[in-house]
Every structure is written in C-alpha cells, then in structure tokens.
Tab-separated table of C-alpha atoms in Angstrom:
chain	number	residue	atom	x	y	z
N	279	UNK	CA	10.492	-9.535	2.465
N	280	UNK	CA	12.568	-8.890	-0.535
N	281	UNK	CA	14.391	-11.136	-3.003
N	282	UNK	CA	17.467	-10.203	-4.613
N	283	UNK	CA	18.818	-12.632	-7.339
N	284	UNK	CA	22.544	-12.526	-8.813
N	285	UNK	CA	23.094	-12.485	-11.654
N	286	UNK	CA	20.062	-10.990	-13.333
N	287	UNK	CA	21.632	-12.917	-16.319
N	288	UNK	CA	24.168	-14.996	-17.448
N	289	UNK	CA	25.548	-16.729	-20.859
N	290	UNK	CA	27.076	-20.474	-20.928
N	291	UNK	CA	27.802	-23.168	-22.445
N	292	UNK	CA	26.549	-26.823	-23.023
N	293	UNK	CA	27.873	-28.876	-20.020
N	294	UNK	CA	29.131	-25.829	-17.973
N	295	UNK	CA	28.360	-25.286	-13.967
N	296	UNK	CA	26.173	-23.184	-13.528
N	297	UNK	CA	25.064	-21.122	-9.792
N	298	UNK	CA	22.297	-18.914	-9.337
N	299	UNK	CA	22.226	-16.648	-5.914
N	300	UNK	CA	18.913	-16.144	-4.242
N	301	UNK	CA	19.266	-13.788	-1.158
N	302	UNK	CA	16.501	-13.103	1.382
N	303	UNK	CA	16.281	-9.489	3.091
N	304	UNK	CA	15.336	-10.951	6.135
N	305	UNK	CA	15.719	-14.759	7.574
N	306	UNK	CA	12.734	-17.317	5.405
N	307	UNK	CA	14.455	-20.128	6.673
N	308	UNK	CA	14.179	-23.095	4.778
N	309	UNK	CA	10.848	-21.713	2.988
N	310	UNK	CA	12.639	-20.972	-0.503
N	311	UNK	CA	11.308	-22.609	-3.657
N	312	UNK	CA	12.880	-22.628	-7.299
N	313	UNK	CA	11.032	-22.171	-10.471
N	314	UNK	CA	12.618	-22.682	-14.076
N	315	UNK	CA	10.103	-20.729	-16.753
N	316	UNK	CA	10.725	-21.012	-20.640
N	317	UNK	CA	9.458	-18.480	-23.307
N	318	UNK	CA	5.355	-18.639	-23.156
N	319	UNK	CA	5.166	-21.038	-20.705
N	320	UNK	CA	4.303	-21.407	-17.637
N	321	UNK	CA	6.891	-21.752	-14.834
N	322	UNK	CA	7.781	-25.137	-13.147
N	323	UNK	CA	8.284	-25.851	-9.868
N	324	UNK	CA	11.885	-27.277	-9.516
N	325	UNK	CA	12.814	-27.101	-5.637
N	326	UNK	CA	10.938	-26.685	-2.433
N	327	UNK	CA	12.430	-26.120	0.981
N	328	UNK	CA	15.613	-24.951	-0.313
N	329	UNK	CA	16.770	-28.231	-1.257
N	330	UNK	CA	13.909	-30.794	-1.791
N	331	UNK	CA	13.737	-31.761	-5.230
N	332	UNK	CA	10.369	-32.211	-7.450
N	333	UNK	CA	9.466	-35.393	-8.561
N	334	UNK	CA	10.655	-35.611	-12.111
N	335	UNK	CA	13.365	-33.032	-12.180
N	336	UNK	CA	16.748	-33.910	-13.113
N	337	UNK	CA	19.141	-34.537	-10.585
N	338	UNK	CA	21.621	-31.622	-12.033
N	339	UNK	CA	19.672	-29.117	-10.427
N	340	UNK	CA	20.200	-28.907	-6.545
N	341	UNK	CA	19.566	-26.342	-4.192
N	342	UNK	CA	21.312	-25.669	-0.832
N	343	UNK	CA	20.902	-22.659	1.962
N	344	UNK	CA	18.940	-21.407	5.082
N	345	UNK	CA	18.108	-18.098	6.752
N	346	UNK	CA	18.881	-15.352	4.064
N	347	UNK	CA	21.389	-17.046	1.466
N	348	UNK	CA	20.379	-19.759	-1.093
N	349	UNK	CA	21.385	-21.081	-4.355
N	350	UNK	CA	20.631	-23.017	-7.349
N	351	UNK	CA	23.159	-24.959	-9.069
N	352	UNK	CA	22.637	-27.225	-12.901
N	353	UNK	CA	25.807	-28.930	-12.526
N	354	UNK	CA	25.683	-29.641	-16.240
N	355	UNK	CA	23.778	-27.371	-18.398
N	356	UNK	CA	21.901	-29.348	-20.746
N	357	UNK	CA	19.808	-27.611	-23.828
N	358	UNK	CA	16.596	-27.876	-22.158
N	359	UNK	CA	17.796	-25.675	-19.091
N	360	UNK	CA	18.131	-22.528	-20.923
N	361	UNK	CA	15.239	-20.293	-19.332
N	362	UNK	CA	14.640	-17.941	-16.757
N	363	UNK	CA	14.788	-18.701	-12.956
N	364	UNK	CA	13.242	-17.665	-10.065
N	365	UNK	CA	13.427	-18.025	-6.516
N	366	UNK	CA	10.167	-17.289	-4.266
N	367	UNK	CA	10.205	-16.868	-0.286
N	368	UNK	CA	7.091	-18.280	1.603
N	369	UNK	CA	8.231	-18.031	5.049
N	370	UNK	CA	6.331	-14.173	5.615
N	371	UNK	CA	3.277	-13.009	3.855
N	372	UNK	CA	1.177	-11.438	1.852
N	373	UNK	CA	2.918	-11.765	-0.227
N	374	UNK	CA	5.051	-14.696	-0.907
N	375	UNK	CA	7.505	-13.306	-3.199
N	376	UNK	CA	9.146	-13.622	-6.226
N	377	UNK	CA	12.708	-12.991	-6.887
N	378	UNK	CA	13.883	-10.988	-9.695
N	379	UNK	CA	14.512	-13.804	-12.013
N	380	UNK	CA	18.035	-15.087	-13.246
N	381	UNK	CA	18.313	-15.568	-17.543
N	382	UNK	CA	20.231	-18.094	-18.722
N	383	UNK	CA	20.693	-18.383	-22.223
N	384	UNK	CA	23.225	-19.746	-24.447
N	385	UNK	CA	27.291	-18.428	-24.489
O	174	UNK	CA	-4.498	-36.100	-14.028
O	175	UNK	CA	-4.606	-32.783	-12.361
O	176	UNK	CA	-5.266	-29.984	-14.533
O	177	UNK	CA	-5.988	-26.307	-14.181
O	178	UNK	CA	-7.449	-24.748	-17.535
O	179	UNK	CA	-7.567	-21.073	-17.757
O	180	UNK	CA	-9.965	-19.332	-19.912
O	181	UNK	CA	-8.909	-17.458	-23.676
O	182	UNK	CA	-7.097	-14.359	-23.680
O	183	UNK	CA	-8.888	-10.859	-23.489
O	184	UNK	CA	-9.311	-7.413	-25.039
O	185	UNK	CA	-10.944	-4.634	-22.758
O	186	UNK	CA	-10.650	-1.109	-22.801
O	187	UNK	CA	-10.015	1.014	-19.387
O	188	UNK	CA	-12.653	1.450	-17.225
O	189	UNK	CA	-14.262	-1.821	-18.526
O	190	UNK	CA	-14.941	-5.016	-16.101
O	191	UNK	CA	-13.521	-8.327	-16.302
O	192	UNK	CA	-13.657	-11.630	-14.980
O	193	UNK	CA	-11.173	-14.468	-15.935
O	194	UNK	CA	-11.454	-17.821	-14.954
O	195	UNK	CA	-9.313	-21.443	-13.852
O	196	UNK	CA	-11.363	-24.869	-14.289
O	197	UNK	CA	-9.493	-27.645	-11.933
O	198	UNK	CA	-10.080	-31.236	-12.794
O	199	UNK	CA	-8.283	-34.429	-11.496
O	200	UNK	CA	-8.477	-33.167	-7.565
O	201	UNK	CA	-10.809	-32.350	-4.959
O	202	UNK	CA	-10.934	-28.614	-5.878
O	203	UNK	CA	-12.443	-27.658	-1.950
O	204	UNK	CA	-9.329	-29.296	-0.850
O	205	UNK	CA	-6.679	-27.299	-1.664
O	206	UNK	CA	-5.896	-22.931	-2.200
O	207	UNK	CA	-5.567	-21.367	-5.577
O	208	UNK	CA	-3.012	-18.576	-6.188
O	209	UNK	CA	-3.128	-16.074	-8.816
O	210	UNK	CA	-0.109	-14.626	-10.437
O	211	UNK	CA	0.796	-11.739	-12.362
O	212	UNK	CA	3.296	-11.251	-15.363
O	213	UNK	CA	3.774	-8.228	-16.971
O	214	UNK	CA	5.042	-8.047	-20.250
O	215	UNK	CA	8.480	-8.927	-20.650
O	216	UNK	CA	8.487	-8.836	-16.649
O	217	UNK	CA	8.848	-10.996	-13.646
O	218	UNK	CA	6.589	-13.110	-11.624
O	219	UNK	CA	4.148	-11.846	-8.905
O	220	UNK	CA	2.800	-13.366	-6.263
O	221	UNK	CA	-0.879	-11.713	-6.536
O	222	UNK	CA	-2.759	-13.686	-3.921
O	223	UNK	CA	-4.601	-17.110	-2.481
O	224	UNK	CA	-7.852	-18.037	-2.606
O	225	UNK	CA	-9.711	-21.586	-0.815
O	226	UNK	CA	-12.535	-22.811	-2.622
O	227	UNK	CA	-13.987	-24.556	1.033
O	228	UNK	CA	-14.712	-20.905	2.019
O	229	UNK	CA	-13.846	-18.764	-0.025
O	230	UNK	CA	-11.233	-17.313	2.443
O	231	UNK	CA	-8.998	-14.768	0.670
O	232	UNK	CA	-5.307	-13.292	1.222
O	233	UNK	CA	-3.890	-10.669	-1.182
O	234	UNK	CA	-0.896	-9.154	-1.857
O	235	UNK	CA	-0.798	-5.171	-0.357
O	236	UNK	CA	0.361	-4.229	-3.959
O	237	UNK	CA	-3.343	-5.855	-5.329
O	238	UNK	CA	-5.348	-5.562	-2.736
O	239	UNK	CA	-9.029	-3.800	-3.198
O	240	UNK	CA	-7.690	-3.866	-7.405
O	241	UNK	CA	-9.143	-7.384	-7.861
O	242	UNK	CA	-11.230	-9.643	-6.595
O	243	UNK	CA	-10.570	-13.765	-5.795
O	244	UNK	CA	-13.567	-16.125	-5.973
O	245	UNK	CA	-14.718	-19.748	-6.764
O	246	UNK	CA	-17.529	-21.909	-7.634
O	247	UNK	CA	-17.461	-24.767	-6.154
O	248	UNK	CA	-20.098	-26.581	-8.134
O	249	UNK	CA	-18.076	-25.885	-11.529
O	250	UNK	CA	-14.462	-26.302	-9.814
O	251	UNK	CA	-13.678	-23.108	-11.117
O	252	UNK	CA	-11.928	-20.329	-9.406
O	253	UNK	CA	-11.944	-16.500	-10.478
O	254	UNK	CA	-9.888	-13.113	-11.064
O	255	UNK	CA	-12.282	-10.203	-11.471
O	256	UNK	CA	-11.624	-6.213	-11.812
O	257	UNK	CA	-14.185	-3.900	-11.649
O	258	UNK	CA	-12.303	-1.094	-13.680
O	259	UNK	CA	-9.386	-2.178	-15.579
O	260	UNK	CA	-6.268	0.212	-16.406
O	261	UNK	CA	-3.970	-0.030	-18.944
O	262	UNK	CA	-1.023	-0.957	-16.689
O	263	UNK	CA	-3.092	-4.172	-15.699
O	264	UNK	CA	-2.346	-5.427	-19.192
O	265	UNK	CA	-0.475	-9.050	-18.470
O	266	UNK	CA	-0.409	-12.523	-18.605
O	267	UNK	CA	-2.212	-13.882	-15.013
O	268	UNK	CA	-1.284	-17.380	-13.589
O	269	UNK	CA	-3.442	-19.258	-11.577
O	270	UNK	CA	-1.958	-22.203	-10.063
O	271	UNK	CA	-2.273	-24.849	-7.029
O	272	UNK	CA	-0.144	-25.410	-3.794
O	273	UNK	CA	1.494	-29.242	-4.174
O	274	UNK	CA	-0.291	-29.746	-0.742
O	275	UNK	CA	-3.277	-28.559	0.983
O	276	UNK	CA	-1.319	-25.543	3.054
O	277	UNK	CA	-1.675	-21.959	1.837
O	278	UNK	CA	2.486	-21.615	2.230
O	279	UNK	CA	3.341	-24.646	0.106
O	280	UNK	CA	5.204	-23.669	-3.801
O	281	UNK	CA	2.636	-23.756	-6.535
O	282	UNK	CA	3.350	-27.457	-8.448
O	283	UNK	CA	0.553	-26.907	-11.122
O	284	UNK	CA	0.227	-23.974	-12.854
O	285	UNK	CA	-2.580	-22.588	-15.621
O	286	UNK	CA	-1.765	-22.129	-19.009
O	287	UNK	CA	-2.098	-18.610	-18.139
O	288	UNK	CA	-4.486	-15.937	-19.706
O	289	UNK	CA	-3.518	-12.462	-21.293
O	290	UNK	CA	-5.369	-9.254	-20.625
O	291	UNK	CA	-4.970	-6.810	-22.737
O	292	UNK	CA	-6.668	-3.231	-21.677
O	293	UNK	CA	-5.944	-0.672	-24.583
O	294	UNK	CA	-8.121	2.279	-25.586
C-alpha cells in the first residue's frame, strides 16, 4: 500500500488553520495513525484510528477519514506545532507504511 | 515509566558487522512487539519491521528483508538490529519503538532516542 501526502510542505502563520491530506492507494480503513516529528527527535504519536486522539495531545489537532482519504487538521497553529508530519497505514503488511511526510514551518 | 533506551551512535566501514541495541524498562518487555525504523538522512520514516520478545517471532519489510536481522534478550529486556555486511547507503538514524498495546498492528506510542550508523570508508 502506498501513502501519498499533500502538500509535501507548507508555510503559515501563528494561529492559522492548517490541513494536511493523507491518501491511501488502496482502502486501510480506519487503520491510519498521525505522527508529528521535530528536528532530532523522535516522532510522536498524535492520532490512531484516523481520529482517536493520544492522551496528552492538544485538542487542535483532529483527524477525520476512512477507506483511502484522511486528514489532519491544527485548527490553530501554535509555535510548538511547527515540524514534520506523517501519516502511516497499518491496515496491510509488511510493511506498515509511512507517508511521505508534510513540513510545516513558519510563513 | 516506560522507557526504551537505544545504544550510542556508530562508525563502521562497508563490509563491517554491526549490532545496535533498545533496553525497555517500565513494562513487561515479553508482552508487547518492538518495531524498528529507518531514517535516512534528511529523509522520511520507514517502517523496517516487528519483532516479539515472547518468541522471537519476526516480520520484515520486503525492502529489508534478509539485510538485517531482529532479535531480543529477554533476560536483559533488550531487543536488537544486526547487519552482517553494512553498505554505505545503510548510513541512518534507526528507531526502535513499542506498539501502545500488545497487537503487532497498533501505532508505535514510545519511541527510542534513536541511534545513527554511519558506514563510510
């Protein structure tokens, strides 16, 4: 299975909206997780099943979507979220994988 | 508190062997897989395979499959990546990292430190 994620970047500003595109090549169901991953660390596990949210993550982020098209939104980008994101399908394997990754850095 | 701890970084040069390894503390290490992930420089995230410390059961990814090697010790809670001949192109930062719950097709929730192999002539 692949990922594709949209965009492969993108620039904003403090407070904007902000919605990353996940997209599945075939149908993973529900089995999508998000990961946010800052410069030389490792990542973090925001979202599992598409739209369950970790304990401890901020209630901006939110994740919706099923068969082939998910997203992530931060519905208020706060300085801590600039990093890069990645989706990762583990409906089919070996292997479970890894999207792309989406930067987000500062406008 | 649940911890994986990932050994220093390394230096090799091609052709050598290697073994890295990823001490878990705060759980019952038989209890749940560990995954090991890749990270090339400046690249993205991939998934390299599972390992289960109960049996030592092993799943890897096509694109690393007879290149490495998974394994544990359960009497040190440690799990392991080894390569018998490294190449330059397996110069990276590798993850390991746990599933939040005891199946192998959960998201990882803890995550190593990581450890960088470098393989240079």
């Amino acid at each position: 299975i692949q990922l594709t994620q949209s965009p492969s970047s993108l620039s904003a500003s403090l407070g904007d909206r902000v919605t990353i595109t996940c997209r599945a090549s075939q149908d993973i169901r529900i089995y999508l997780a998000w990961y946010q991953q800052k410069p030389g660390k490792a990542p973090k596990l925001l979202i599992s099943g598409a739209s369950r949210l970790e304990s401890g993550v901020p209630s901006r982020f939110s994740g919706s979507g099923s068969g082939t098209d998910f997203t992530l939104t931060i519905s208020s980008l706060q300085p801590e979220d600039f990093a890069t994101y990645y989706c990762q399908q583990l409906n089919t394997y070996p292997p479970f994988t890894f999207g792309p990754g989406t930067k987000v850095d500062i406008k | 508190e649940v911890q994986l701890v990932q050994s220093e970084s390394e230096v090799r040069k091609p052709g050598e062997s290697l073994t890295i390894s990823c001490k878990s503390s705060g759980y019952t290490f038989a209890n749940y897989w560990i995954g090991w992930v890749r990270q090339m420089p400046g690249e993205g995230l991939e998934w390299m395979g599972l390992v289960h410390p109960s049996d030592s059961e092993t799943t890897y990814s096509p694109s690393f499959r007879g290149l490495v090697t998974f394994s544990t010790d359960k009497s040190t809670n440690t799990a392991f990546l080894h390569w018998n001949s490294l190449r330059a192109s397996d110069s990276a930062i590798y993850y390991c990292a746990r599933p939040y719950s005891s199946g192998w097709s959960d998201p990882f929730d803890i995550w190593g430190r990581g450890t960088l192999v470098t393989v240079s002539s």
